[in-house]
JSON list of C-alpha atoms in Angstrom, two decimals:
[
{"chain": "A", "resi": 1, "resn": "UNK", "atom": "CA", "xyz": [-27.57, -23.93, 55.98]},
{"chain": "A", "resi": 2, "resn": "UNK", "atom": "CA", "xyz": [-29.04, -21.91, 59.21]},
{"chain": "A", "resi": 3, "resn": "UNK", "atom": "CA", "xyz": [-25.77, -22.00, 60.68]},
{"chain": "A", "resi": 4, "resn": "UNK", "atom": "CA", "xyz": [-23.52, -21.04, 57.77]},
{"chain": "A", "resi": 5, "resn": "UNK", "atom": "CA", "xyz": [-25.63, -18.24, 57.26]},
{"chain": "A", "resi": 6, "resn": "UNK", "atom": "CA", "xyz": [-25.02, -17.27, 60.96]},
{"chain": "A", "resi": 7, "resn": "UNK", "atom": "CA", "xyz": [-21.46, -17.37, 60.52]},
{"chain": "A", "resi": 8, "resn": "UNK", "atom": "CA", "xyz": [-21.33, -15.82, 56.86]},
{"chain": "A", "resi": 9, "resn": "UNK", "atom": "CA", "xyz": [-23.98, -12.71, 58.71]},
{"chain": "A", "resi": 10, "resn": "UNK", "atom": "CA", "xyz": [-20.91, -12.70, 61.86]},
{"chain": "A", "resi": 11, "resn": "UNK", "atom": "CA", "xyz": [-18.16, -12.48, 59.84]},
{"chain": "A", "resi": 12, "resn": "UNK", "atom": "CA", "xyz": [-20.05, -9.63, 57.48]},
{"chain": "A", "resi": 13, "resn": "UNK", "atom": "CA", "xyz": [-20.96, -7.29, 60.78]},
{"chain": "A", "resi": 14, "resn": "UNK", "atom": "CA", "xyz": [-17.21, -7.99, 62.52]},
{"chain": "A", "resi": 15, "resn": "UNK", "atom": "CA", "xyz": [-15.73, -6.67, 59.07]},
{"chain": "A", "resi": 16, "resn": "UNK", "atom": "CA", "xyz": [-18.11, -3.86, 59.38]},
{"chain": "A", "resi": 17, "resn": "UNK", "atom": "CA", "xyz": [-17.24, -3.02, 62.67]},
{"chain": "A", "resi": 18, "resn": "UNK", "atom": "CA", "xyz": [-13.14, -2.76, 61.87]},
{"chain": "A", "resi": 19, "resn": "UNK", "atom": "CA", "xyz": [-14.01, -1.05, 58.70]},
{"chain": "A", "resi": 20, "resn": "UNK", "atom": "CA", "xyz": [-16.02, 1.57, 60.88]},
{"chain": "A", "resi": 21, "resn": "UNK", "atom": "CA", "xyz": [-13.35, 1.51, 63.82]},
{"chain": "A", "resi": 22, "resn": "UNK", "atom": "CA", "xyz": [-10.54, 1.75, 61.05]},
{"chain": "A", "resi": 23, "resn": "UNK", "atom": "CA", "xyz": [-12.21, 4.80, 59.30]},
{"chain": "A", "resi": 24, "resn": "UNK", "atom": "CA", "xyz": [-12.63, 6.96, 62.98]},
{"chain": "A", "resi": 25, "resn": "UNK", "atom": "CA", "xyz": [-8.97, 5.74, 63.88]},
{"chain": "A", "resi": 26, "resn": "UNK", "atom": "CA", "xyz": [-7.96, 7.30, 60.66]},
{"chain": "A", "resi": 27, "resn": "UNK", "atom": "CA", "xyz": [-9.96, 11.06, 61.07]},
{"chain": "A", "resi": 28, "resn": "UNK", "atom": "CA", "xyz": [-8.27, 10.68, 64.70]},
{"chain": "A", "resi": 29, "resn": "UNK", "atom": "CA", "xyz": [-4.85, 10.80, 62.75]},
{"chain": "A", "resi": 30, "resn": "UNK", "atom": "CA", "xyz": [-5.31, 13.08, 60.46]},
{"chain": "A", "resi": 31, "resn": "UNK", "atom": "CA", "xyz": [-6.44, 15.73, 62.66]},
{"chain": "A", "resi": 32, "resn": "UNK", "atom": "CA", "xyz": [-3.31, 15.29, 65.19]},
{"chain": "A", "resi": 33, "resn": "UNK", "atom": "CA", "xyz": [-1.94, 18.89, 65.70]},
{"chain": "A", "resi": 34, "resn": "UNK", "atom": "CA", "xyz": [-2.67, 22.86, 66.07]},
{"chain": "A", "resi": 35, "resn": "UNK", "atom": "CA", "xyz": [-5.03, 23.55, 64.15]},
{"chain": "A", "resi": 36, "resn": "UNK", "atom": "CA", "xyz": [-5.66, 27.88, 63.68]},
{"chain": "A", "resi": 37, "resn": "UNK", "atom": "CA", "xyz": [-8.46, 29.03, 62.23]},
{"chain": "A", "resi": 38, "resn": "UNK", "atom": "CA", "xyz": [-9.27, 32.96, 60.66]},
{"chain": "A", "resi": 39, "resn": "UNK", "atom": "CA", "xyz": [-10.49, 36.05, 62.90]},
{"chain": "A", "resi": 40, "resn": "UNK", "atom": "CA", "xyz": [-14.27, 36.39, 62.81]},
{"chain": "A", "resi": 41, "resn": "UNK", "atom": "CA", "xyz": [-16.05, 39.50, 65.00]},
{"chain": "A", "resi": 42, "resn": "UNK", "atom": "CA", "xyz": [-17.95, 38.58, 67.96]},
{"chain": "A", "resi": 43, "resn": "UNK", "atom": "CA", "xyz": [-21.30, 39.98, 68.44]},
{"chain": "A", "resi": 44, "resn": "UNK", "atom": "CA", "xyz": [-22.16, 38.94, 71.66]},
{"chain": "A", "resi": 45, "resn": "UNK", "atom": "CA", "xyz": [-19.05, 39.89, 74.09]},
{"chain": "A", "resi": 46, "resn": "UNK", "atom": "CA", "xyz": [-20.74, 43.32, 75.10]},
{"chain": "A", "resi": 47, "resn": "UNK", "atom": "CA", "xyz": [-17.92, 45.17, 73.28]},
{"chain": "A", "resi": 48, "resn": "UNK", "atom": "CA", "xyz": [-18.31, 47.81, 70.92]},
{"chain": "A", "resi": 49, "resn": "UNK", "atom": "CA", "xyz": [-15.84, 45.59, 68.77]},
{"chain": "A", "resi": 50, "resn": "UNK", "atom": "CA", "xyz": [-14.41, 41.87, 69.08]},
{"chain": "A", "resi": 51, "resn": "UNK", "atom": "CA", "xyz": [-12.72, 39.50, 67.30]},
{"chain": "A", "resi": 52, "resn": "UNK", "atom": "CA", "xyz": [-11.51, 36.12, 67.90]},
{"chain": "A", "resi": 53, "resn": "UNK", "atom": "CA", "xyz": [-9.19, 33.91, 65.94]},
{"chain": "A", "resi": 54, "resn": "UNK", "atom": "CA", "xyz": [-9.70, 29.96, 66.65]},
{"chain": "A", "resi": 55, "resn": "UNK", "atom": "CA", "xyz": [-7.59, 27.46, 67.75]},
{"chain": "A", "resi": 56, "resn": "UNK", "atom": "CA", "xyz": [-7.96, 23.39, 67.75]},
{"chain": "A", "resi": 57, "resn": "UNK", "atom": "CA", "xyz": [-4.97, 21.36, 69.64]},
{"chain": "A", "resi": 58, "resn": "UNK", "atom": "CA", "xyz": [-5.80, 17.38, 69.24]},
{"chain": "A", "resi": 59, "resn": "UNK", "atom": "CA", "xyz": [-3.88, 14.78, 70.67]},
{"chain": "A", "resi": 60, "resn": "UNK", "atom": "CA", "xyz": [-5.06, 10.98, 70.29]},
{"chain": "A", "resi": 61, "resn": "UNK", "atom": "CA", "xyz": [-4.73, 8.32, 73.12]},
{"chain": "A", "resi": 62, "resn": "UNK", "atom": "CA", "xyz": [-5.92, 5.33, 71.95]},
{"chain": "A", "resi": 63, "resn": "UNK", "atom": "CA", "xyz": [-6.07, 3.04, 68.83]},
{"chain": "A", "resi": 64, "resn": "UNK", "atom": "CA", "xyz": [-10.41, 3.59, 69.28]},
{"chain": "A", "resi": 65, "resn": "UNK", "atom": "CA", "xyz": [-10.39, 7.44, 67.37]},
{"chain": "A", "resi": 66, "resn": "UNK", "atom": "CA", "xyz": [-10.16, 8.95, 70.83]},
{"chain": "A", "resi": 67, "resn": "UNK", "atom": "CA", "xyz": [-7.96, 11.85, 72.48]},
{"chain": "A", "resi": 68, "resn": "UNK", "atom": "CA", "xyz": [-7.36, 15.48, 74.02]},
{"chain": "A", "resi": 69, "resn": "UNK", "atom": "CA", "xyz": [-8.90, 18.15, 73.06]},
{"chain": "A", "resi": 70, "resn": "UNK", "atom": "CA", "xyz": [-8.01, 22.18, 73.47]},
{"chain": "A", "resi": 71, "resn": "UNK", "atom": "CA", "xyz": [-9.96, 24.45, 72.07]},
{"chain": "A", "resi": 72, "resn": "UNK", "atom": "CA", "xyz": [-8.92, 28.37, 72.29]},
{"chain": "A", "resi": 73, "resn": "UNK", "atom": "CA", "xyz": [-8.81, 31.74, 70.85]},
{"chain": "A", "resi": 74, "resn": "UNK", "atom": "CA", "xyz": [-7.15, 34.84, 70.56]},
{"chain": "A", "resi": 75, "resn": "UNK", "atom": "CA", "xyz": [-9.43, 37.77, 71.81]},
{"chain": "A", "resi": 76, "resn": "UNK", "atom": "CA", "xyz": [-9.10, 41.18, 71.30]},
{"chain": "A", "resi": 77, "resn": "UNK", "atom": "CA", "xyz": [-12.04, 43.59, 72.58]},
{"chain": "A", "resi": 78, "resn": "UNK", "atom": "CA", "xyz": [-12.34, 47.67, 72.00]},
{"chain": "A", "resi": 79, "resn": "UNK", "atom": "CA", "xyz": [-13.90, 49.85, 73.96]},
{"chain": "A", "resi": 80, "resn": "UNK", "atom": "CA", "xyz": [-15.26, 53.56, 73.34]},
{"chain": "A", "resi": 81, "resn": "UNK", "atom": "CA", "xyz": [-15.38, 55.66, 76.53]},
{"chain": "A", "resi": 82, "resn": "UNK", "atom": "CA", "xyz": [-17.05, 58.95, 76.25]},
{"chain": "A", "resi": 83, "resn": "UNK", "atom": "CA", "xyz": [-15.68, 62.31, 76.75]},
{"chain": "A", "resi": 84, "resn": "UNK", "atom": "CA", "xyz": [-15.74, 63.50, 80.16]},
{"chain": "A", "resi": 85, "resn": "UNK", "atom": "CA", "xyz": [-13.67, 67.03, 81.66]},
{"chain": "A", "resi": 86, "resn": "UNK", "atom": "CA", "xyz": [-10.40, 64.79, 81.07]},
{"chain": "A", "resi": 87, "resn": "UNK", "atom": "CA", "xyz": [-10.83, 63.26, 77.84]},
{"chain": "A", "resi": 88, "resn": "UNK", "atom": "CA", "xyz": [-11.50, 65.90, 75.11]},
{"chain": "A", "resi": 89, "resn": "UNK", "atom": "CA", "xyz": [-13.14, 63.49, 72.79]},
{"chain": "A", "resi": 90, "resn": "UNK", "atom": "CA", "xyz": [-14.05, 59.99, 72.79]},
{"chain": "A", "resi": 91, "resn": "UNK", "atom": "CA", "xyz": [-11.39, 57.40, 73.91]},
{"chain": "A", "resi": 92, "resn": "UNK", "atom": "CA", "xyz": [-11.17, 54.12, 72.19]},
{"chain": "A", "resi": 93, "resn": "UNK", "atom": "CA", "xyz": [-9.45, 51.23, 74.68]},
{"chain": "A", "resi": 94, "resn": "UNK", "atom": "CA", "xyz": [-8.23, 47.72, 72.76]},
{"chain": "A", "resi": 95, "resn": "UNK", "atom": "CA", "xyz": [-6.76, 44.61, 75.13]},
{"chain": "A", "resi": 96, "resn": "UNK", "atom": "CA", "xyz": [-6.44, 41.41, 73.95]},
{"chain": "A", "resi": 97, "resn": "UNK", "atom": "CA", "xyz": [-6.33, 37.92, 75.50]},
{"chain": "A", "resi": 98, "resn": "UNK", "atom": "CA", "xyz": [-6.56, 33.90, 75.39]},
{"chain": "A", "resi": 99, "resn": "UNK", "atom": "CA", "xyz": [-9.35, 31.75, 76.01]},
{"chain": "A", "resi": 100, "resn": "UNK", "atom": "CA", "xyz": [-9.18, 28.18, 76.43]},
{"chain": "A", "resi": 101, "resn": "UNK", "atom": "CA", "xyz": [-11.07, 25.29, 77.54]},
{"chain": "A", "resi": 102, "resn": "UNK", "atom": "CA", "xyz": [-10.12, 21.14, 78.04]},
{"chain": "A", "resi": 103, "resn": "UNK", "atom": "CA", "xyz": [-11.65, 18.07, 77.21]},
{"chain": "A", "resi": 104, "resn": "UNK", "atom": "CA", "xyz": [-11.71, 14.86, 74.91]},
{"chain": "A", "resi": 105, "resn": "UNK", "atom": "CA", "xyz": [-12.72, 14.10, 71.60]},
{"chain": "A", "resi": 106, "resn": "UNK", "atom": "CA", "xyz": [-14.40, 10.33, 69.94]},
{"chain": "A", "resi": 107, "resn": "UNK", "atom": "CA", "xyz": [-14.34, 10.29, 66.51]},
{"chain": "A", "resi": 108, "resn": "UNK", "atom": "CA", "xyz": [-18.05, 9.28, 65.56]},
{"chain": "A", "resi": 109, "resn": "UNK", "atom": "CA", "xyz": [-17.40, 8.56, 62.00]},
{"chain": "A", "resi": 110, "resn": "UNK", "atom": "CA", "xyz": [-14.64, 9.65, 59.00]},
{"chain": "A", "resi": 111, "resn": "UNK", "atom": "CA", "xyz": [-15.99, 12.68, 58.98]},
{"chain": "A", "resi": 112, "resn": "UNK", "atom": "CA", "xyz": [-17.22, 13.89, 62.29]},
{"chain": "A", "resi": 113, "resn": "UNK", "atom": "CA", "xyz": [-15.96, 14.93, 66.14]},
{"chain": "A", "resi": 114, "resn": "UNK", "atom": "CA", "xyz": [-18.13, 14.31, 69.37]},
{"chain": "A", "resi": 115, "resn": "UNK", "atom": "CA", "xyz": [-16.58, 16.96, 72.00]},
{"chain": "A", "resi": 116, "resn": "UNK", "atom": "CA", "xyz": [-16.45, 16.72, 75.77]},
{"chain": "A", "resi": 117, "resn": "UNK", "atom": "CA", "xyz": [-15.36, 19.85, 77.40]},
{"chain": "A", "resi": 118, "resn": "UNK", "atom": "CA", "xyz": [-14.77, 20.73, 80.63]},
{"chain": "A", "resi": 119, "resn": "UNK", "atom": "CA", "xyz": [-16.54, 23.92, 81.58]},
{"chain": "A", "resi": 120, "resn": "UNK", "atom": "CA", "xyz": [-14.31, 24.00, 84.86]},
{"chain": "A", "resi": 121, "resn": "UNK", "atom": "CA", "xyz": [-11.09, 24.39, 82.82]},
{"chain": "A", "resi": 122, "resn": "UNK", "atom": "CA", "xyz": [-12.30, 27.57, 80.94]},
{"chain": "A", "resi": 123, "resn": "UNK", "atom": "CA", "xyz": [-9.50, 30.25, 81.28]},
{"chain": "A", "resi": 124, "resn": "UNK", "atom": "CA", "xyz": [-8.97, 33.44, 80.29]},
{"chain": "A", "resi": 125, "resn": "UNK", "atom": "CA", "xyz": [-5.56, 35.60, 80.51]},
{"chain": "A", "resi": 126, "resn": "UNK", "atom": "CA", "xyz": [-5.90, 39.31, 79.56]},
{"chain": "A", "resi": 127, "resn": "UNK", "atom": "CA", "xyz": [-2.07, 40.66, 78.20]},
{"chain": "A", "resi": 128, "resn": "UNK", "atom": "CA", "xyz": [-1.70, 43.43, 80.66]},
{"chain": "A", "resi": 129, "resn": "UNK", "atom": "CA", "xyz": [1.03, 44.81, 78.08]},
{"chain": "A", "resi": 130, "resn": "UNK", "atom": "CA", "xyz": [-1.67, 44.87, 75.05]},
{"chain": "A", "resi": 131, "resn": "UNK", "atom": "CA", "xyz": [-4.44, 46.88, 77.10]},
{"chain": "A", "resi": 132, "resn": "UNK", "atom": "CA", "xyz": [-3.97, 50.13, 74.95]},
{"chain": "A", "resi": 133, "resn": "UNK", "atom": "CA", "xyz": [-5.59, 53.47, 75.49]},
{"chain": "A", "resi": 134, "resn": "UNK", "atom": "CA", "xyz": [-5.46, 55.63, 72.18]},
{"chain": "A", "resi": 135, "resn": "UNK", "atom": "CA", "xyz": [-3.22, 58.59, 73.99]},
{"chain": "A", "resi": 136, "resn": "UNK", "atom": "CA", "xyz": [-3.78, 60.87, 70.83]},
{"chain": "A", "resi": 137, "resn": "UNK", "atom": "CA", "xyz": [-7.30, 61.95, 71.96]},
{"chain": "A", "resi": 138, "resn": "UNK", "atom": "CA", "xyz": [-6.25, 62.90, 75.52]},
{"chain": "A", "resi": 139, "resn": "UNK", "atom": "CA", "xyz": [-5.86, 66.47, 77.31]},
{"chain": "A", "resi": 140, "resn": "UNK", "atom": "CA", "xyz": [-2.30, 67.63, 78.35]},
{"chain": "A", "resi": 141, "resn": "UNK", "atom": "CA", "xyz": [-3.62, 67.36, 81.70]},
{"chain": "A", "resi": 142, "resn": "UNK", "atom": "CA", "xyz": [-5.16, 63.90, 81.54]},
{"chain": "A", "resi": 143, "resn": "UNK", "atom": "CA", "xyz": [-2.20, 61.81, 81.86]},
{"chain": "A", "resi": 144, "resn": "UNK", "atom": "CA", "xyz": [-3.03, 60.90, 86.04]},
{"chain": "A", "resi": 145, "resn": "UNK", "atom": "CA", "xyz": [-6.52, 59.34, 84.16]},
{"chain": "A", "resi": 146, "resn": "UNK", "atom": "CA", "xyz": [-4.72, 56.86, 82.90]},
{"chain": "A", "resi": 147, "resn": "UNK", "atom": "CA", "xyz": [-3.99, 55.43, 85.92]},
{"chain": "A", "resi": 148, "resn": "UNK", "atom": "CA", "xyz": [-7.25, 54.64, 87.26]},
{"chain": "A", "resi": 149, "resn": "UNK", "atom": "CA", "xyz": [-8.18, 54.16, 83.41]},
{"chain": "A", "resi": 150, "resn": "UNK", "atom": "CA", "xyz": [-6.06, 51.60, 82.30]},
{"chain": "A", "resi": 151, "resn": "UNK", "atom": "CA", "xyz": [-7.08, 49.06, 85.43]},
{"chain": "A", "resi": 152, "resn": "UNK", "atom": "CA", "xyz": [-10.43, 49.29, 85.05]},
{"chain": "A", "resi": 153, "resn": "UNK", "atom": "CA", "xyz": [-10.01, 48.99, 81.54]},
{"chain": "A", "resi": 154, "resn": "UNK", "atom": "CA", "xyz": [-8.47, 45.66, 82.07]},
{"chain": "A", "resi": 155, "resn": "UNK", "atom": "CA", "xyz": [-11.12, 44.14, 84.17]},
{"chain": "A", "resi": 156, "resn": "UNK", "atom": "CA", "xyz": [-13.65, 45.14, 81.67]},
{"chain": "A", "resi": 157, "resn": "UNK", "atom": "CA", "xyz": [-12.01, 43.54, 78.90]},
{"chain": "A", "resi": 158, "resn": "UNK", "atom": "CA", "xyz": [-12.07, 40.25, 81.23]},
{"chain": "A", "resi": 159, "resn": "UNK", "atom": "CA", "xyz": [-15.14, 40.20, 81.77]},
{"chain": "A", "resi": 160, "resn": "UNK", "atom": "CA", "xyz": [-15.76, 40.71, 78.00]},
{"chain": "A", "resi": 161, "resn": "UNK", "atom": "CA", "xyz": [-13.36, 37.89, 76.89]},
{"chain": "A", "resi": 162, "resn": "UNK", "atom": "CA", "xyz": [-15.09, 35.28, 79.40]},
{"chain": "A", "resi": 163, "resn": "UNK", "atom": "CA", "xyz": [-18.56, 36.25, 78.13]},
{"chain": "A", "resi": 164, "resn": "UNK", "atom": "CA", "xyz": [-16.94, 35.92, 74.43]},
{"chain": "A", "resi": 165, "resn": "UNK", "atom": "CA", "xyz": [-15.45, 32.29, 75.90]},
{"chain": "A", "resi": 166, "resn": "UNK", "atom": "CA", "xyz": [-18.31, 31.45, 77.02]},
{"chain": "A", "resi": 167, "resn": "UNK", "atom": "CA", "xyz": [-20.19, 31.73, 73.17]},
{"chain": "A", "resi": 168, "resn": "UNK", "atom": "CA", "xyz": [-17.12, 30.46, 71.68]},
{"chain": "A", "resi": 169, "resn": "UNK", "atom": "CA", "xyz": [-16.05, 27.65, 73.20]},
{"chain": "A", "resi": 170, "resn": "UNK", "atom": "CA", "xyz": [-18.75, 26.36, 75.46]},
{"chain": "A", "resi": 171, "resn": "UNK", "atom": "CA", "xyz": [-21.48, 24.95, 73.50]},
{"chain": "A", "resi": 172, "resn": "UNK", "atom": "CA", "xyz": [-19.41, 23.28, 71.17]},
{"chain": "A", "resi": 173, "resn": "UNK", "atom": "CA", "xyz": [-20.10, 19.49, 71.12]},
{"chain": "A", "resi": 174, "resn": "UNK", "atom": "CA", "xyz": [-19.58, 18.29, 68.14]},
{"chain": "A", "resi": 175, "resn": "UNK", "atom": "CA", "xyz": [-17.14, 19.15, 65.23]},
{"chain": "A", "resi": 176, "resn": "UNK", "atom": "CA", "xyz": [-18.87, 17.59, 62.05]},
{"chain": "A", "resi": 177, "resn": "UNK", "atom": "CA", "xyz": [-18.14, 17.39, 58.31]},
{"chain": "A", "resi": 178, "resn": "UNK", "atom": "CA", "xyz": [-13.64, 17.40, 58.98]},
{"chain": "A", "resi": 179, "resn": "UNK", "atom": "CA", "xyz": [-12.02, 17.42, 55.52]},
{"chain": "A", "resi": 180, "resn": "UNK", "atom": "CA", "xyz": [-8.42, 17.58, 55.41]},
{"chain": "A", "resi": 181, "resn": "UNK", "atom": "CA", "xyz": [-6.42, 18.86, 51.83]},
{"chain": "A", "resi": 182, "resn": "UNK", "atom": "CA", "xyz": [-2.95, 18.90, 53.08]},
{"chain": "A", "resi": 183, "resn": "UNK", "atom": "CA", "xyz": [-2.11, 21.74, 55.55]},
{"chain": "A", "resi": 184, "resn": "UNK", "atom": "CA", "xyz": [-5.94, 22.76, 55.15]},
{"chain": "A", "resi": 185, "resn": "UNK", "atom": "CA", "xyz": [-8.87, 21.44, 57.49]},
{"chain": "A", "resi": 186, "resn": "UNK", "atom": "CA", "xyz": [-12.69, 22.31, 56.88]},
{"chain": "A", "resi": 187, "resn": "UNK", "atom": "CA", "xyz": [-15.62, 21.69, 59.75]},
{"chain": "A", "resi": 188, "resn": "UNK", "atom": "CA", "xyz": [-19.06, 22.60, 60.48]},
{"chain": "A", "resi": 189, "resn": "UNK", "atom": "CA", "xyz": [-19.22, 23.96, 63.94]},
{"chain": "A", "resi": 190, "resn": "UNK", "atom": "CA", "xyz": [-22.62, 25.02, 65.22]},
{"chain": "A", "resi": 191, "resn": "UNK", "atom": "CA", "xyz": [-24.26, 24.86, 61.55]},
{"chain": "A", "resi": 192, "resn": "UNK", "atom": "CA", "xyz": [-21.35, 27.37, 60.58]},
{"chain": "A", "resi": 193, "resn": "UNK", "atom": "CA", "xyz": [-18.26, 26.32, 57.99]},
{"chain": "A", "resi": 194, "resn": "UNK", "atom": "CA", "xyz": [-15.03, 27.03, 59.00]},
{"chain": "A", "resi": 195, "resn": "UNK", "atom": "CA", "xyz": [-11.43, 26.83, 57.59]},
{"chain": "A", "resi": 196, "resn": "UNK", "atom": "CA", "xyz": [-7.84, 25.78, 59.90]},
{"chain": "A", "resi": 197, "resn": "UNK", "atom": "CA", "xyz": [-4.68, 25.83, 58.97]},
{"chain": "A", "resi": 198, "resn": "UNK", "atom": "CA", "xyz": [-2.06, 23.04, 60.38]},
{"chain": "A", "resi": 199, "resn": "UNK", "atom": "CA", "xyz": [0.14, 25.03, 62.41]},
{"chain": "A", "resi": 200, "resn": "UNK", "atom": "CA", "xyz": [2.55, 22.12, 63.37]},
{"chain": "A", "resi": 201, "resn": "UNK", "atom": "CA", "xyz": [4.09, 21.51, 59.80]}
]
């Protein structure tokens, strides 16, 4: 009696276990993909505006609800400058940018992500060609600013986007609560509800 009991309690926690491994296998599936999310503002980037729009690349690797992660966002910071002899009035400066950062993903469950990042692969690339100065507020004579302006402007929006990296993208690890409704994915990241959209369909 001991001993079919044994087996019956064996068989009960191996069907457990494939049911649990089946269920992660399947949220590791189902979340294959890009994954964009909607632009929120940034508080915390040191900018007198920012705003991000989220990104989620997964790609499994296993049968055991395992993979690659990337995790990014498109940045754009503005700046006011105040007026000085060559700028009449204040000057508003906008760049934008990508942040990114590596790592893996385990699904813990059907519903939730435990992240692995690698805080060495954090980038950030500044579009020298979206670094804007608003031109309409400048002097006739001002035009040689820009020159010095539009450099300096760049490194400051840098440094902005790696400080807005940093409270993006760093202290994320764990993506819980996924539902997917077709083309549509809903999380909890950092006690905060978001919304994706599949961007590879």
């Amino acid at each position: 009696m001991k001993k079919t009991l044994f087996i019956a309690t064996l068989a009960l926690g191996g069907m457990l276990a494939m049911s649990s491994c089946d269920s992660r296998q399947k949220l590791s599936d189902n979340i294959q993909g890009v994954w964009a999310g909607n632009p929120e503002e940034i508080n915390d980037a040191g900018a007198t505006r920012a705003t991000a729009t989220r990104m989620m690349e997964f790609t499994h690797t296993g049968n055991s609800g395992e993979g690659n992660v990337t995790l990014s966002a498109y940045v754009t910071v503005e700046n006011t400058l105040p007026a000085n002899d060559s700028i009449v009035t204040p000057l508003t400066v906008s760049a934008s940018g990508t942040v990114s950062i590596t790592g893996y993903y385990q699904a813990k469950d059907d519903d939730d992500l435990l992240l692995t990042l690698d805080a060495s692969t954090l980038t950030v690339n500044v579009d020298p060609d979206a670094v804007q100065l608003n031109y309409n507020v400048l002097s006739q004579d001002s035009a040689p600013e820009l020159t010095t302006l539009k450099p300096a402007a760049t490194v400051l929006a840098r440094q902005q986007m790696e400080q807005a990296a940093r409270s993006l993208l760093l202290n994320i690890n764990e993506i819980e609560d996924v539902k997917i409704h077709g083309n549509m994915l809903t999380c909890e990241i950092g006690h905060k509800d978001y919304t994706f959209r599949n961007e590879s369909k």
